[in-house]
């Protein structure tokens, strides 16, 4: 069974960071590139959408794992009742855990990933 608390190696985390940054730079360069070289702009756009699929898919997986760990182990209640923690530490930790559970980041990641896939599929069938 896979360890639910395992953190990916630092190089993998950095790889996904660079994929996300490259996609972000690609998207932001499209307007200028489209004026200079429209054919290249199409390939940069495809690269950006594919990279977004990878990056936001990864963020979705990480976010889901965090959400499941917090809910599966009932961490909000357990930390809230922990006597050995000082009140500020307990309050801060509960805040962080609640923000993980209540955040709409999972929807955001799934939405961006899905739209990127749809855009790539439409582009594929349009040509």
mmCIF file of N, CA and C in Angstrom:
data_model
loop_
_atom_site.group_PDB
_atom_site.id
_atom_site.type_symbol
_atom_site.label_atom_id
_atom_site.label_comp_id
_atom_site.label_asym_id
_atom_site.label_seq_id
_atom_site.Cartn_x
_atom_site.Cartn_y
_atom_site.Cartn_z
ATOM 1 N N UNK A 1 0.844 -1.193 0.000
ATOM 2 C CA UNK A 1 0.000 0.000 0.000
ATOM 3 C C UNK A 1 0.883 1.248 0.000
ATOM 4 N N UNK A 2 0.489 2.228 -0.779
ATOM 5 C CA UNK A 2 1.236 3.475 -0.891
ATOM 6 C C UNK A 2 1.089 4.310 0.375
ATOM 7 N N UNK A 3 2.170 4.932 0.789
ATOM 8 C CA UNK A 3 2.150 5.791 1.975
ATOM 9 C C UNK A 3 1.431 7.096 1.643
ATOM 10 N N UNK A 4 0.308 7.335 2.301
ATOM 11 C CA UNK A 4 -0.476 8.536 1.997
ATOM 12 C C UNK A 4 0.209 9.814 2.452
ATOM 13 N N UNK A 5 1.261 9.691 3.254
ATOM 14 C CA UNK A 5 1.967 10.868 3.757
ATOM 15 C C UNK A 5 3.275 11.119 3.006
ATOM 16 N N UNK A 6 3.559 10.312 2.006
ATOM 17 C CA UNK A 6 4.809 10.461 1.258
ATOM 18 C C UNK A 6 4.776 11.748 0.434
ATOM 19 N N UNK A 7 5.883 12.448 0.444
ATOM 20 C CA UNK A 7 6.039 13.657 -0.348
ATOM 21 C C UNK A 7 6.944 13.307 -1.523
ATOM 22 N N UNK A 8 6.594 13.824 -2.680
ATOM 23 C CA UNK A 8 7.399 13.552 -3.861
ATOM 24 C C UNK A 8 8.806 14.113 -3.686
ATOM 25 N N UNK A 9 9.774 13.526 -4.382
ATOM 26 C CA UNK A 9 11.133 14.067 -4.308
ATOM 27 C C UNK A 9 11.171 15.522 -4.786
ATOM 28 N N UNK A 10 12.108 16.260 -4.254
ATOM 29 C CA UNK A 10 12.203 17.686 -4.565
ATOM 30 C C UNK A 10 12.356 17.936 -6.062
ATOM 31 N N UNK A 11 13.097 17.070 -6.765
ATOM 32 C CA UNK A 11 13.305 17.288 -8.194
ATOM 33 C C UNK A 11 11.996 17.155 -8.969
ATOM 34 N N UNK A 12 11.093 16.271 -8.511
ATOM 35 C CA UNK A 12 9.796 16.110 -9.182
ATOM 36 C C UNK A 12 8.935 17.349 -8.946
ATOM 37 N N UNK A 13 8.937 17.821 -7.717
ATOM 38 C CA UNK A 13 8.186 19.041 -7.397
ATOM 39 C C UNK A 13 8.698 20.207 -8.234
ATOM 40 N N UNK A 14 10.024 20.335 -8.328
ATOM 41 C CA UNK A 14 10.619 21.410 -9.136
ATOM 42 C C UNK A 14 10.300 21.248 -10.617
ATOM 43 N N UNK A 15 10.259 20.014 -11.098
ATOM 44 C CA UNK A 15 9.909 19.767 -12.494
ATOM 45 C C UNK A 15 8.510 20.295 -12.798
ATOM 46 N N UNK A 16 7.545 19.987 -11.930
ATOM 47 C CA UNK A 16 6.188 20.477 -12.151
ATOM 48 C C UNK A 16 6.121 22.000 -12.038
ATOM 49 N N UNK A 17 6.911 22.583 -11.155
ATOM 50 C CA UNK A 17 6.987 24.040 -11.061
ATOM 51 C C UNK A 17 7.441 24.625 -12.394
ATOM 52 N N UNK A 18 8.502 24.073 -12.972
ATOM 53 C CA UNK A 18 9.027 24.591 -14.229
ATOM 54 C C UNK A 18 8.074 24.351 -15.387
ATOM 55 N N UNK A 19 7.353 23.258 -15.363
ATOM 56 C CA UNK A 19 6.331 23.013 -16.394
ATOM 57 C C UNK A 19 5.260 24.093 -16.317
ATOM 58 N N UNK A 20 4.803 24.388 -15.107
ATOM 59 C CA UNK A 20 3.796 25.435 -14.928
ATOM 60 C C UNK A 20 4.310 26.804 -15.330
ATOM 61 N N UNK A 21 5.541 27.116 -14.972
ATOM 62 C CA UNK A 21 6.120 28.408 -15.349
ATOM 63 C C UNK A 21 6.293 28.518 -16.866
ATOM 64 N N UNK A 22 6.752 27.446 -17.495
ATOM 65 C CA UNK A 22 6.924 27.463 -18.947
ATOM 66 C C UNK A 22 5.584 27.677 -19.653
ATOM 67 N N UNK A 23 4.534 27.018 -19.167
ATOM 68 C CA UNK A 23 3.205 27.192 -19.755
ATOM 69 C C UNK A 23 2.722 28.622 -19.573
ATOM 70 N N UNK A 24 2.963 29.168 -18.409
ATOM 71 C CA UNK A 24 2.538 30.537 -18.125
ATOM 72 C C UNK A 24 3.260 31.542 -19.023
ATOM 73 N N UNK A 25 4.550 31.353 -19.198
ATOM 74 C CA UNK A 25 5.320 32.232 -20.080
ATOM 75 C C UNK A 25 4.850 32.079 -21.523
ATOM 76 N N UNK A 26 4.590 30.842 -21.936
ATOM 77 C CA UNK A 26 4.129 30.590 -23.299
ATOM 78 C C UNK A 26 2.806 31.294 -23.579
ATOM 79 N N UNK A 27 1.867 31.188 -22.664
ATOM 80 C CA UNK A 27 0.559 31.825 -22.853
ATOM 81 C C UNK A 27 0.709 33.336 -22.949
ATOM 82 N N UNK A 28 1.554 33.890 -22.110
ATOM 83 C CA UNK A 28 1.712 35.336 -22.078
ATOM 84 C C UNK A 28 2.512 35.873 -23.255
ATOM 85 N N UNK A 29 3.214 35.011 -23.952
ATOM 86 C CA UNK A 29 3.979 35.454 -25.122
ATOM 87 C C UNK A 29 3.184 35.325 -26.423
ATOM 88 N N UNK A 30 2.021 34.729 -26.358
ATOM 89 C CA UNK A 30 1.275 34.412 -27.577
ATOM 90 C C UNK A 30 0.877 35.629 -28.403
ATOM 91 N N UNK A 31 0.471 36.699 -27.756
ATOM 92 C CA UNK A 31 0.024 37.875 -28.514
ATOM 93 C C UNK A 31 1.148 38.426 -29.389
ATOM 94 N N UNK A 32 2.331 38.572 -28.804
ATOM 95 C CA UNK A 32 3.455 39.098 -29.575
ATOM 96 C C UNK A 32 3.926 38.091 -30.616
ATOM 97 N N UNK A 33 4.005 36.840 -30.234
ATOM 98 C CA UNK A 33 4.460 35.805 -31.154
ATOM 99 C C UNK A 33 3.500 35.644 -32.325
ATOM 100 N N UNK A 34 2.222 35.789 -32.078
ATOM 101 C CA UNK A 34 1.226 35.667 -33.140
ATOM 102 C C UNK A 34 1.427 36.735 -34.211
ATOM 103 N N UNK A 35 1.864 37.918 -33.816
ATOM 104 C CA UNK A 35 2.128 38.983 -34.792
ATOM 105 C C UNK A 35 3.401 38.694 -35.588
ATOM 106 N N UNK A 36 4.394 38.128 -34.910
ATOM 107 C CA UNK A 36 5.681 37.894 -35.564
ATOM 108 C C UNK A 36 5.686 36.608 -36.383
ATOM 109 N N UNK A 37 5.062 35.556 -35.851
ATOM 110 C CA UNK A 37 5.111 34.246 -36.514
ATOM 111 C C UNK A 37 3.870 33.436 -36.101
ATOM 112 N N UNK A 38 2.775 33.600 -36.833
ATOM 113 C CA UNK A 38 1.530 32.913 -36.459
ATOM 114 C C UNK A 38 1.641 31.388 -36.400
ATOM 115 N N UNK A 39 2.436 30.793 -37.267
ATOM 116 C CA UNK A 39 2.574 29.333 -37.227
ATOM 117 C C UNK A 39 3.275 28.874 -35.952
ATOM 118 N N UNK A 40 4.288 29.604 -35.552
ATOM 119 C CA UNK A 40 4.983 29.279 -34.300
ATOM 120 C C UNK A 40 4.047 29.493 -33.116
ATOM 121 N N UNK A 41 3.206 30.512 -33.200
ATOM 122 C CA UNK A 41 2.270 30.795 -32.108
ATOM 123 C C UNK A 41 1.322 29.627 -31.873
ATOM 124 N N UNK A 42 0.918 28.955 -32.940
ATOM 125 C CA UNK A 42 0.029 27.796 -32.801
ATOM 126 C C UNK A 42 0.719 26.702 -31.993
ATOM 127 N N UNK A 43 1.986 26.441 -32.302
ATOM 128 C CA UNK A 43 2.720 25.398 -31.591
ATOM 129 C C UNK A 43 3.013 25.797 -30.151
ATOM 130 N N UNK A 44 3.276 27.060 -29.912
ATOM 131 C CA UNK A 44 3.488 27.529 -28.531
ATOM 132 C C UNK A 44 2.190 27.406 -27.750
ATOM 133 N N UNK A 45 1.070 27.719 -28.386
ATOM 134 C CA UNK A 45 -0.229 27.589 -27.716
ATOM 135 C C UNK A 45 -0.494 26.124 -27.367
ATOM 136 N N UNK A 46 -0.213 25.220 -28.287
ATOM 137 C CA UNK A 46 -0.400 23.788 -28.014
ATOM 138 C C UNK A 46 0.501 23.326 -26.869
ATOM 139 N N UNK A 47 1.739 23.786 -26.897
ATOM 140 C CA UNK A 47 2.660 23.466 -25.802
ATOM 141 C C UNK A 47 2.096 23.969 -24.470
ATOM 142 N N UNK A 48 1.580 25.200 -24.465
ATOM 143 C CA UNK A 48 1.044 25.783 -23.238
ATOM 144 C C UNK A 48 -0.159 24.986 -22.729
ATOM 145 N N UNK A 49 -1.067 24.601 -23.622
ATOM 146 C CA UNK A 49 -2.251 23.851 -23.192
ATOM 147 C C UNK A 49 -1.864 22.462 -22.674
ATOM 148 N N UNK A 50 -0.936 21.812 -23.357
ATOM 149 C CA UNK A 50 -0.469 20.501 -22.910
ATOM 150 C C UNK A 50 0.225 20.625 -21.546
ATOM 151 N N UNK A 51 1.042 21.646 -21.395
ATOM 152 C CA UNK A 51 1.737 21.873 -20.121
ATOM 153 C C UNK A 51 0.751 22.202 -19.006
ATOM 154 N N UNK A 52 -0.273 22.984 -19.330
ATOM 155 C CA UNK A 52 -1.307 23.266 -18.331
ATOM 156 C C UNK A 52 -1.998 21.978 -17.890
ATOM 157 N N UNK A 53 -2.270 21.078 -18.832
ATOM 158 C CA UNK A 53 -2.885 19.790 -18.472
ATOM 159 C C UNK A 53 -2.010 19.054 -17.466
ATOM 160 N N UNK A 54 -0.728 19.008 -17.733
ATOM 161 C CA UNK A 54 0.192 18.311 -16.840
ATOM 162 C C UNK A 54 0.258 19.012 -15.486
ATOM 163 N N UNK A 55 0.488 20.327 -15.498
ATOM 164 C CA UNK A 55 0.676 21.065 -14.254
ATOM 165 C C UNK A 55 -0.579 21.056 -13.387
ATOM 166 N N UNK A 56 -1.725 21.394 -13.971
ATOM 167 C CA UNK A 56 -2.939 21.463 -13.166
ATOM 168 C C UNK A 56 -3.467 20.073 -12.814
ATOM 169 N N UNK A 57 -3.169 19.079 -13.618
ATOM 170 C CA UNK A 57 -3.478 17.705 -13.228
ATOM 171 C C UNK A 57 -2.686 17.306 -11.993
ATOM 172 N N UNK A 58 -1.412 17.661 -11.984
ATOM 173 C CA UNK A 58 -0.557 17.413 -10.810
ATOM 174 C C UNK A 58 -1.090 18.153 -9.579
ATOM 175 N N UNK A 59 -1.439 19.422 -9.747
ATOM 176 C CA UNK A 59 -1.961 20.208 -8.616
ATOM 177 C C UNK A 59 -3.281 19.598 -8.105
ATOM 178 N N UNK A 60 -4.093 19.088 -9.006
ATOM 179 C CA UNK A 60 -5.346 18.441 -8.618
ATOM 180 C C UNK A 60 -5.067 17.201 -7.781
ATOM 181 N N UNK A 61 -4.107 16.391 -8.194
ATOM 182 C CA UNK A 61 -3.760 15.187 -7.440
ATOM 183 C C UNK A 61 -3.237 15.550 -6.057
ATOM 184 N N UNK A 62 -2.348 16.520 -5.973
ATOM 185 C CA UNK A 62 -1.794 16.948 -4.681
ATOM 186 C C UNK A 62 -2.899 17.505 -3.792
ATOM 187 N N UNK A 63 -3.755 18.342 -4.354
ATOM 188 C CA UNK A 63 -4.852 18.924 -3.571
ATOM 189 C C UNK A 63 -5.816 17.872 -3.050
ATOM 190 N N UNK A 64 -6.130 16.891 -3.882
ATOM 191 C CA UNK A 64 -7.019 15.808 -3.442
ATOM 192 C C UNK A 64 -6.394 14.995 -2.319
ATOM 193 N N UNK A 65 -5.104 14.712 -2.455
ATOM 194 C CA UNK A 65 -4.417 13.954 -1.396
ATOM 195 C C UNK A 65 -4.486 14.711 -0.075
ATOM 196 N N UNK A 66 -4.215 16.005 -0.099
ATOM 197 C CA UNK A 66 -4.275 16.812 1.128
ATOM 198 C C UNK A 66 -5.685 16.802 1.711
ATOM 199 N N UNK A 67 -6.656 17.009 0.854
ATOM 200 C CA UNK A 67 -8.051 17.040 1.305
ATOM 201 C C UNK A 67 -8.429 15.713 1.956
ATOM 202 N N UNK A 68 -8.066 14.608 1.314
ATOM 203 C CA UNK A 68 -8.412 13.285 1.850
ATOM 204 C C UNK A 68 -7.694 13.001 3.171
ATOM 205 N N UNK A 69 -6.442 13.416 3.289
ATOM 206 C CA UNK A 69 -5.723 13.198 4.548
ATOM 207 C C UNK A 69 -6.410 13.958 5.677
ATOM 208 N N UNK A 70 -6.776 15.200 5.429
ATOM 209 C CA UNK A 70 -7.429 16.006 6.472
ATOM 210 C C UNK A 70 -8.761 15.398 6.871
ATOM 211 N N UNK A 71 -9.574 15.003 5.886
ATOM 212 C CA UNK A 71 -10.902 14.476 6.214
ATOM 213 C C UNK A 71 -10.852 13.045 6.736
ATOM 214 N N UNK A 72 -10.023 12.190 6.133
ATOM 215 C CA UNK A 72 -9.940 10.783 6.535
ATOM 216 C C UNK A 72 -9.478 10.628 7.981
ATOM 217 N N UNK A 73 -8.582 11.488 8.404
ATOM 218 C CA UNK A 73 -8.029 11.390 9.758
ATOM 219 C C UNK A 73 -8.689 12.377 10.730
ATOM 220 N N UNK A 74 -9.748 13.040 10.260
ATOM 221 C CA UNK A 74 -10.518 13.968 11.095
ATOM 222 C C UNK A 74 -9.591 14.962 11.819
ATOM 223 N N UNK A 75 -8.666 15.513 11.072
ATOM 224 C CA UNK A 75 -7.627 16.351 11.666
ATOM 225 C C UNK A 75 -8.155 17.654 12.261
ATOM 226 N N UNK A 76 -9.174 18.229 11.659
ATOM 227 C CA UNK A 76 -9.691 19.497 12.180
ATOM 228 C C UNK A 76 -10.205 19.306 13.600
ATOM 229 N N UNK A 77 -11.003 18.283 13.814
ATOM 230 C CA UNK A 77 -11.535 18.025 15.154
ATOM 231 C C UNK A 77 -10.424 17.617 16.116
ATOM 232 N N UNK A 78 -9.546 16.750 15.688
ATOM 233 C CA UNK A 78 -8.467 16.259 16.563
ATOM 234 C C UNK A 78 -7.525 17.380 16.986
ATOM 235 N N UNK A 79 -7.149 18.221 16.058
ATOM 236 C CA UNK A 79 -6.271 19.344 16.401
ATOM 237 C C UNK A 79 -7.021 20.347 17.264
ATOM 238 N N UNK A 80 -8.284 20.564 16.944
ATOM 239 C CA UNK A 80 -9.100 21.487 17.739
ATOM 240 C C UNK A 80 -9.245 21.052 19.183
ATOM 241 N N UNK A 81 -9.177 19.754 19.436
ATOM 242 C CA UNK A 81 -9.318 19.226 20.793
ATOM 243 C C UNK A 81 -7.977 18.912 21.463
ATOM 244 N N UNK A 82 -6.877 19.135 20.765
ATOM 245 C CA UNK A 82 -5.556 18.792 21.300
ATOM 246 C C UNK A 82 -5.193 19.705 22.470
ATOM 247 N N UNK A 83 -5.110 19.129 23.634
ATOM 248 C CA UNK A 83 -4.825 19.888 24.855
ATOM 249 C C UNK A 83 -3.378 20.372 24.927
ATOM 250 N N UNK A 84 -2.460 19.610 24.332
ATOM 251 C CA UNK A 84 -1.043 19.943 24.478
ATOM 252 C C UNK A 84 -0.611 21.123 23.614
ATOM 253 N N UNK A 85 -1.457 21.572 22.692
ATOM 254 C CA UNK A 85 -1.123 22.720 21.851
ATOM 255 C C UNK A 85 -1.565 24.016 22.510
ATOM 256 N N UNK A 86 -0.742 25.052 22.371
ATOM 257 C CA UNK A 86 -1.187 26.346 22.885
ATOM 258 C C UNK A 86 -2.296 26.861 21.967
ATOM 259 N N UNK A 87 -3.171 27.731 22.496
ATOM 260 C CA UNK A 87 -4.355 28.159 21.726
ATOM 261 C C UNK A 87 -4.024 28.764 20.356
ATOM 262 N N UNK A 88 -2.977 29.556 20.247
ATOM 263 C CA UNK A 88 -2.634 30.178 18.959
ATOM 264 C C UNK A 88 -2.185 29.132 17.937
ATOM 265 N N UNK A 89 -1.385 28.179 18.368
ATOM 266 C CA UNK A 89 -0.930 27.115 17.473
ATOM 267 C C UNK A 89 -2.114 26.278 17.018
ATOM 268 N N UNK A 90 -3.002 25.963 17.944
ATOM 269 C CA UNK A 90 -4.192 25.178 17.611
ATOM 270 C C UNK A 90 -5.067 25.941 16.620
ATOM 271 N N UNK A 91 -5.298 27.207 16.883
ATOM 272 C CA UNK A 91 -6.143 28.034 16.013
ATOM 273 C C UNK A 91 -5.523 28.153 14.614
ATOM 274 N N UNK A 92 -4.215 28.354 14.551
ATOM 275 C CA UNK A 92 -3.537 28.477 13.260
ATOM 276 C C UNK A 92 -3.604 27.169 12.475
ATOM 277 N N UNK A 93 -3.390 26.070 13.161
ATOM 278 C CA UNK A 93 -3.414 24.761 12.487
ATOM 279 C C UNK A 93 -4.814 24.423 12.001
ATOM 280 N N UNK A 94 -5.813 24.685 12.812
ATOM 281 C CA UNK A 94 -7.201 24.437 12.394
ATOM 282 C C UNK A 94 -7.550 25.316 11.199
ATOM 283 N N UNK A 95 -7.083 26.560 11.206
ATOM 284 C CA UNK A 95 -7.332 27.456 10.074
ATOM 285 C C UNK A 95 -6.756 26.866 8.785
ATOM 286 N N UNK A 96 -5.506 26.403 8.835
ATOM 287 C CA UNK A 96 -4.861 25.828 7.651
ATOM 288 C C UNK A 96 -5.621 24.589 7.175
ATOM 289 N N UNK A 97 -5.997 23.725 8.096
ATOM 290 C CA UNK A 97 -6.720 22.509 7.731
ATOM 291 C C UNK A 97 -8.091 22.823 7.139
ATOM 292 N N UNK A 98 -8.795 23.784 7.736
ATOM 293 C CA UNK A 98 -10.107 24.166 7.188
ATOM 294 C C UNK A 98 -9.957 24.763 5.793
ATOM 295 N N UNK A 99 -8.912 25.544 5.595
ATOM 296 C CA UNK A 99 -8.722 26.148 4.274
ATOM 297 C C UNK A 99 -8.468 25.075 3.218
ATOM 298 N N UNK A 100 -7.818 23.995 3.588
ATOM 299 C CA UNK A 100 -7.596 22.887 2.651
ATOM 300 C C UNK A 100 -8.930 22.231 2.296
ATOM 301 N N UNK A 101 -9.772 22.019 3.288
ATOM 302 C CA UNK A 101 -11.053 21.335 3.074
ATOM 303 C C UNK A 101 -12.057 22.234 2.353
ATOM 304 N N UNK A 102 -12.073 23.523 2.684
ATOM 305 C CA UNK A 102 -13.082 24.438 2.133
ATOM 306 C C UNK A 102 -12.688 25.071 0.803
ATOM 307 N N UNK A 103 -11.422 25.051 0.481
ATOM 308 C CA UNK A 103 -10.926 25.712 -0.727
ATOM 309 C C UNK A 103 -11.575 25.138 -1.981
ATOM 310 N N UNK A 104 -11.746 25.996 -2.939
ATOM 311 C CA UNK A 104 -12.277 25.576 -4.247
ATOM 312 C C UNK A 104 -11.139 25.318 -5.233
ATOM 313 N N UNK A 105 -9.908 25.157 -4.725
ATOM 314 C CA UNK A 105 -8.759 24.935 -5.597
ATOM 315 C C UNK A 105 -8.922 23.680 -6.434
ATOM 316 N N UNK A 106 -9.504 22.630 -5.879
ATOM 317 C CA UNK A 106 -9.667 21.389 -6.633
ATOM 318 C C UNK A 106 -10.561 21.610 -7.851
ATOM 319 N N UNK A 107 -11.632 22.357 -7.662
ATOM 320 C CA UNK A 107 -12.505 22.686 -8.791
ATOM 321 C C UNK A 107 -11.736 23.511 -9.818
ATOM 322 N N UNK A 108 -10.988 24.493 -9.338
ATOM 323 C CA UNK A 108 -10.212 25.356 -10.222
ATOM 324 C C UNK A 108 -9.209 24.541 -11.041
ATOM 325 N N UNK A 109 -8.461 23.665 -10.393
ATOM 326 C CA UNK A 109 -7.472 22.842 -11.093
ATOM 327 C C UNK A 109 -8.147 21.929 -12.105
ATOM 328 N N UNK A 110 -9.232 21.290 -11.704
ATOM 329 C CA UNK A 110 -9.951 20.390 -12.609
ATOM 330 C C UNK A 110 -10.524 21.158 -13.798
ATOM 331 N N UNK A 111 -11.043 22.338 -13.537
ATOM 332 C CA UNK A 111 -11.647 23.168 -14.588
ATOM 333 C C UNK A 111 -10.594 23.595 -15.612
ATOM 334 N N UNK A 112 -9.449 24.092 -15.131
ATOM 335 C CA UNK A 112 -8.383 24.524 -16.033
ATOM 336 C C UNK A 112 -7.843 23.340 -16.826
ATOM 337 N N UNK A 113 -7.653 22.226 -16.155
ATOM 338 C CA UNK A 113 -7.158 21.023 -16.826
ATOM 339 C C UNK A 113 -8.149 20.564 -17.893
ATOM 340 N N UNK A 114 -9.426 20.515 -17.560
ATOM 341 C CA UNK A 114 -10.455 20.080 -18.509
ATOM 342 C C UNK A 114 -10.547 21.032 -19.699
ATOM 343 N N UNK A 115 -10.535 22.338 -19.434
ATOM 344 C CA UNK A 115 -10.597 23.301 -20.536
ATOM 345 C C UNK A 115 -9.375 23.187 -21.452
ATOM 346 N N UNK A 116 -8.232 22.918 -20.879
ATOM 347 C CA UNK A 116 -7.022 22.752 -21.685
ATOM 348 C C UNK A 116 -7.132 21.524 -22.571
ATOM 349 N N UNK A 117 -7.646 20.429 -22.019
ATOM 350 C CA UNK A 117 -7.847 19.210 -22.817
ATOM 351 C C UNK A 117 -8.861 19.466 -23.925
ATOM 352 N N UNK A 118 -9.962 20.111 -23.580
ATOM 353 C CA UNK A 118 -11.002 20.409 -24.581
ATOM 354 C C UNK A 118 -10.432 21.290 -25.688
ATOM 355 N N UNK A 119 -9.660 22.302 -25.307
ATOM 356 C CA UNK A 119 -9.058 23.191 -26.310
ATOM 357 C C UNK A 119 -8.124 22.420 -27.235
ATOM 358 N N UNK A 120 -7.324 21.521 -26.671
ATOM 359 C CA UNK A 120 -6.423 20.722 -27.507
ATOM 360 C C UNK A 120 -7.195 19.783 -28.436
ATOM 361 N N UNK A 121 -8.248 19.164 -27.913
ATOM 362 C CA UNK A 121 -9.056 18.252 -28.739
ATOM 363 C C UNK A 121 -9.737 19.023 -29.866
ATOM 364 N N UNK A 122 -10.307 20.175 -29.529
ATOM 365 C CA UNK A 122 -10.949 20.989 -30.580
ATOM 366 C C UNK A 122 -9.943 21.436 -31.624
ATOM 367 N N UNK A 123 -8.754 21.813 -31.163
ATOM 368 C CA UNK A 123 -7.700 22.214 -32.095
ATOM 369 C C UNK A 123 -7.306 21.056 -33.000
ATOM 370 N N UNK A 124 -7.210 19.874 -32.430
ATOM 371 C CA UNK A 124 -6.835 18.689 -33.195
ATOM 372 C C UNK A 124 -7.859 18.394 -34.292
ATOM 373 N N UNK A 125 -9.148 18.479 -33.941
ATOM 374 C CA UNK A 125 -10.193 18.171 -34.925
ATOM 375 C C UNK A 125 -10.461 19.322 -35.878
ATOM 376 N N UNK A 126 -10.049 20.524 -35.536
ATOM 377 C CA UNK A 126 -10.248 21.678 -36.422
ATOM 378 C C UNK A 126 -9.261 21.678 -37.575
ATOM 379 N N UNK A 127 -8.149 20.978 -37.390
ATOM 380 C CA UNK A 127 -7.114 20.982 -38.455
ATOM 381 C C UNK A 127 -7.209 19.774 -39.315
#
